[in-house]
Coordinates of C-alpha atoms in Angstrom, one line a residue:
Chain A
D1 CA 18.3 1.4 10.5
Q2 CA 15.3 3.7 11.3
Q3 CA 15.0 6.0 8.3
V4 CA 11.9 7.7 9.7
K5 CA 11.9 8.6 13.4
Q6 CA 9.2 9.7 15.7
N7 CA 11.0 10.2 19.0
S8 CA 8.0 10.9 21.2
P9 CA 6.0 7.7 21.8
S10 CA 3.2 9.7 23.4
L11 CA 1.8 13.2 23.7
S12 CA -1.0 14.6 25.9
V13 CA -2.7 17.9 25.3
Q14 CA -5.8 19.8 26.5
E15 CA -8.8 20.1 24.3
G16 CA -8.6 23.4 22.3
R17 CA -4.9 23.6 22.5
I18 CA -2.4 23.0 19.8
S19 CA -0.9 19.5 19.3
I20 CA 2.5 19.3 17.6
L21 CA 3.8 15.9 16.4
N22 CA 7.3 15.7 15.2
C23 CA 9.1 13.5 12.7
D24 CA 12.7 13.3 11.6
Y25 CA 14.1 11.4 8.6
T26 CA 17.6 10.4 7.5
N27 CA 17.2 9.5 3.9
S28 CA 17.9 12.5 1.7
M29 CA 16.2 10.8 -1.2
F30 CA 12.8 11.1 0.5
D31 CA 10.7 13.8 -1.2
Y32 CA 7.2 13.0 -0.3
F33 CA 5.8 12.8 3.2
L34 CA 2.5 11.7 4.7
W35 CA 0.8 11.5 8.0
Y36 CA -1.5 8.6 8.8
K37 CA -3.9 8.4 11.8
K38 CA -4.8 5.1 13.5
Y39 CA -7.5 4.3 15.9
P40 CA -7.3 1.0 17.9
A41 CA -8.4 -2.1 16.0
E42 CA -8.6 -0.1 12.8
G43 CA -6.2 0.3 9.9
P44 CA -4.3 3.6 9.4
T45 CA -6.1 6.3 7.5
F46 CA -4.5 9.0 5.4
L47 CA -4.5 12.4 6.9
I48 CA -2.4 14.9 5.0
S49 CA 0.7 14.9 2.8
I50 CA 3.4 17.3 1.6
S51 CA 5.8 17.3 -1.3
S52 CA 9.4 18.5 -0.8
I53 CA 8.7 21.4 -3.2
K54 CA 6.6 22.9 -0.4
D55 CA 7.3 23.8 3.1
K56 CA 3.7 23.9 4.4
N57 CA 0.4 22.3 3.6
E58 CA -2.8 23.0 5.4
D59 CA -6.1 21.2 5.5
G60 CA -8.6 22.5 8.0
R61 CA -7.3 22.0 11.5
F62 CA -4.2 20.1 10.2
T63 CA -1.0 21.7 9.0
V64 CA 2.2 19.9 8.0
F65 CA 5.5 21.8 8.0
L66 CA 8.6 20.5 6.2
N67 CA 12.1 21.7 7.0
K68 CA 14.3 20.0 4.3
S69 CA 17.6 21.3 5.6
A70 CA 16.9 19.8 9.0
K71 CA 15.2 16.7 7.6
H72 CA 12.3 17.4 9.9
L73 CA 8.6 17.6 9.6
S74 CA 5.8 18.3 12.0
L75 CA 2.0 18.0 12.1
H76 CA 0.1 20.7 13.9
I77 CA -3.5 20.2 15.0
V78 CA -5.3 23.3 16.0
P79 CA -7.6 23.3 17.9
S80 CA -7.2 19.8 19.3
Q81 CA -10.3 17.8 19.9
P82 CA -10.9 14.6 22.0
G83 CA -11.7 12.7 18.7
D84 CA -8.2 13.4 17.6
S85 CA -6.9 11.0 20.2
A86 CA -5.1 8.3 18.1
V87 CA -1.7 7.0 17.0
Y88 CA -0.2 9.2 14.3
F89 CA 2.3 7.8 11.9
C90 CA 4.7 9.8 9.8
A91 CA 5.7 8.2 6.5
A92 CA 8.1 9.1 3.7
S93 CA 8.7 8.1 0.1
A94 CA 11.2 8.8 -2.6
K95 CA 10.9 9.7 -6.3
G96 CA 7.9 11.9 -5.9
G97 CA 6.2 9.4 -3.8
S98 CA 6.5 6.6 -6.3
E99 CA 8.6 4.4 -3.9
K100 CA 7.2 2.4 -1.0
L101 CA 6.2 4.2 2.1
V102 CA 8.6 4.0 5.1
F103 CA 6.8 4.6 8.4
G104 CA 7.9 5.8 11.7
K105 CA 7.0 4.0 15.0
G106 CA 4.1 6.4 15.7
T107 CA 3.1 8.9 18.4
K108 CA 0.1 8.3 20.6
L109 CA -1.8 11.5 21.0
T110 CA -4.3 11.9 23.8
V111 CA -6.5 15.0 23.9
N112 CA -8.1 15.5 27.3
P113 CA -11.5 17.2 27.6
Chain B
G1 CA -17.6 -4.0 0.3
A2 CA -16.2 -0.4 -0.1
G3 CA -13.0 -0.8 1.8
V4 CA -10.0 -3.2 2.1
S5 CA -11.1 -6.4 3.8
Q6 CA -8.8 -8.7 5.7
S7 CA -9.4 -12.1 7.2
P8 CA -9.3 -13.5 9.7
S9 CA -9.3 -10.5 12.1
N10 CA -7.5 -12.6 14.7
K11 CA -5.5 -15.7 14.5
V12 CA -3.8 -17.7 17.2
T13 CA -1.5 -20.5 16.0
E14 CA 1.0 -22.9 17.5
K15 CA 4.6 -22.4 16.8
G16 CA 5.7 -24.4 13.7
K17 CA 2.3 -24.3 12.0
D18 CA 1.6 -22.5 8.7
V19 CA -0.8 -19.7 8.4
E20 CA -2.6 -17.9 5.6
L21 CA -3.8 -14.4 5.8
R22 CA -6.2 -13.0 3.2
C23 CA -6.7 -9.5 1.8
D24 CA -9.5 -8.3 -0.5
P25 CA -8.4 -4.9 -1.9
I26 CA -10.8 -2.2 -3.1
S27 CA -12.1 -3.1 -6.5
G28 CA -10.2 -1.4 -9.3
H29 CA -7.1 -0.8 -7.2
T30 CA -4.0 -2.1 -9.1
A31 CA -1.6 -1.7 -6.2
L32 CA -1.6 -3.9 -3.1
Y33 CA 0.8 -3.8 -0.1
W34 CA 1.4 -5.8 3.0
Y35 CA 2.9 -4.3 6.1
R36 CA 3.2 -5.6 9.6
Q37 CA 3.3 -3.9 13.0
R38 CA 5.0 -5.6 15.9
L39 CA 4.2 -4.4 19.4
G40 CA 5.7 -1.0 20.0
Q41 CA 7.1 -0.8 16.5
G42 CA 6.2 1.1 13.3
L43 CA 4.7 -0.3 10.2
E44 CA 7.2 -2.6 8.5
F45 CA 7.0 -3.0 4.7
L46 CA 6.7 -6.6 3.5
I47 CA 5.7 -6.8 -0.1
Y48 CA 4.2 -4.7 -2.9
F49 CA 2.2 -5.8 -5.9
Q50 CA 1.6 -3.4 -8.8
G51 CA -0.5 -4.6 -11.7
N52 CA 1.4 -7.2 -13.8
S53 CA 4.8 -6.1 -12.7
A54 CA 7.0 -8.4 -10.7
P55 CA 6.3 -7.8 -7.0
D56 CA 8.7 -6.0 -4.7
K57 CA 9.5 -8.6 -2.1
S58 CA 12.4 -6.7 -0.6
G59 CA 10.6 -6.5 2.8
L60 CA 9.9 -10.1 3.4
P61 CA 11.9 -11.0 6.5
S62 CA 12.7 -14.7 5.6
D63 CA 11.9 -17.4 3.1
R64 CA 9.2 -18.6 5.4
F65 CA 7.2 -15.6 4.2
S66 CA 5.5 -15.6 0.8
A67 CA 2.6 -13.8 -0.9
E68 CA 0.6 -14.2 -4.0
R69 CA -1.9 -12.0 -5.8
T70 CA -4.4 -13.2 -8.4
G71 CA -4.6 -10.5 -11.0
E72 CA -5.8 -7.3 -9.4
S73 CA -7.8 -9.0 -6.8
V74 CA -7.3 -11.1 -3.7
S75 CA -3.9 -11.5 -2.1
T76 CA -2.8 -14.1 0.4
L77 CA 0.2 -13.8 2.7
T78 CA 1.6 -17.2 3.9
I79 CA 3.9 -17.7 6.8
Q80 CA 5.4 -21.2 7.1
R81 CA 6.6 -22.8 10.3
T82 CA 5.5 -19.8 12.3
Q83 CA 7.8 -18.5 15.1
Q84 CA 6.9 -16.4 18.1
E85 CA 8.6 -13.4 16.6
D86 CA 6.1 -13.5 13.8
S87 CA 3.4 -12.3 16.2
A88 CA 2.2 -9.0 14.9
V89 CA -0.7 -7.2 13.3
Y90 CA -0.5 -7.8 9.5
L91 CA -1.9 -4.9 7.5
C92 CA -2.9 -4.9 3.9
A93 CA -3.5 -1.7 1.8
S94 CA -4.4 -0.9 -1.7
S95 CA -4.3 2.1 -3.9
L96 CA -5.5 3.0 -7.4
N97 CA -2.2 3.2 -9.2
G98 CA 0.5 2.4 -6.8
W99 CA 2.6 4.8 -4.8
G100 CA 2.9 8.3 -6.1
G101 CA 1.6 11.7 -5.2
K102 CA -2.0 11.6 -4.2
N103 CA -2.3 7.9 -4.7
E104 CA -3.6 7.4 -1.2
A105 CA -3.2 3.9 0.2
F106 CA -6.3 2.6 2.0
F107 CA -5.6 0.1 4.8
G108 CA -7.6 -2.8 6.0
Q109 CA -8.3 -3.3 9.7
G110 CA -5.5 -5.9 9.9
T111 CA -5.0 -9.5 11.1
R112 CA -3.7 -9.9 14.6
L113 CA -1.5 -13.0 14.6
T114 CA -0.4 -14.5 17.8
V115 CA 2.1 -17.5 17.8
V116 CA 2.0 -19.5 21.0

């Protein structure tokens, strides 16, 4: 039972354009959401998070949007850079983030120069 | 070191053998987690240690899997009688105070286990 779903296994965009990575969840108890970024042969690194009391959180080129009614969140990267090429994992947690993280399968982003 | 350290980085073992994977968390981090990632899959939760609390073992896939943690330091994940489906990257992470808000989890580079 996949509680966190990233339906696009891969995404390719041109440098300078916007990258939009999507994530859907099924567990209505999830109230804290995170994005992790992973380069090959490295562990995932935290990128940005959002609490369910917000619908948007911005950090530099990265913005996460949360639509609670649709159980959907997205990560926007603007402008995209070749160094952003990596696998991006969406993760969710319940009880204000105090429960274990449940991860999606990841989306491989390729930013072409 | 400053980050989470895992060893070995790669391990090839024969089916039926036991393996031990090691994780050195960031000093001072009370919470430690093990995840695994099989090919083409997401990160699968295995086990969670938080301070002196009983570990959350709800993610361990079978009784062949076990993990220990000595105080708030090193953890070992043991897989007995390995099977080919155990082949995966095993990731360890630690955080200052467990899950919760901005308690960011820092991951190690992982141990790639191949069972032949």
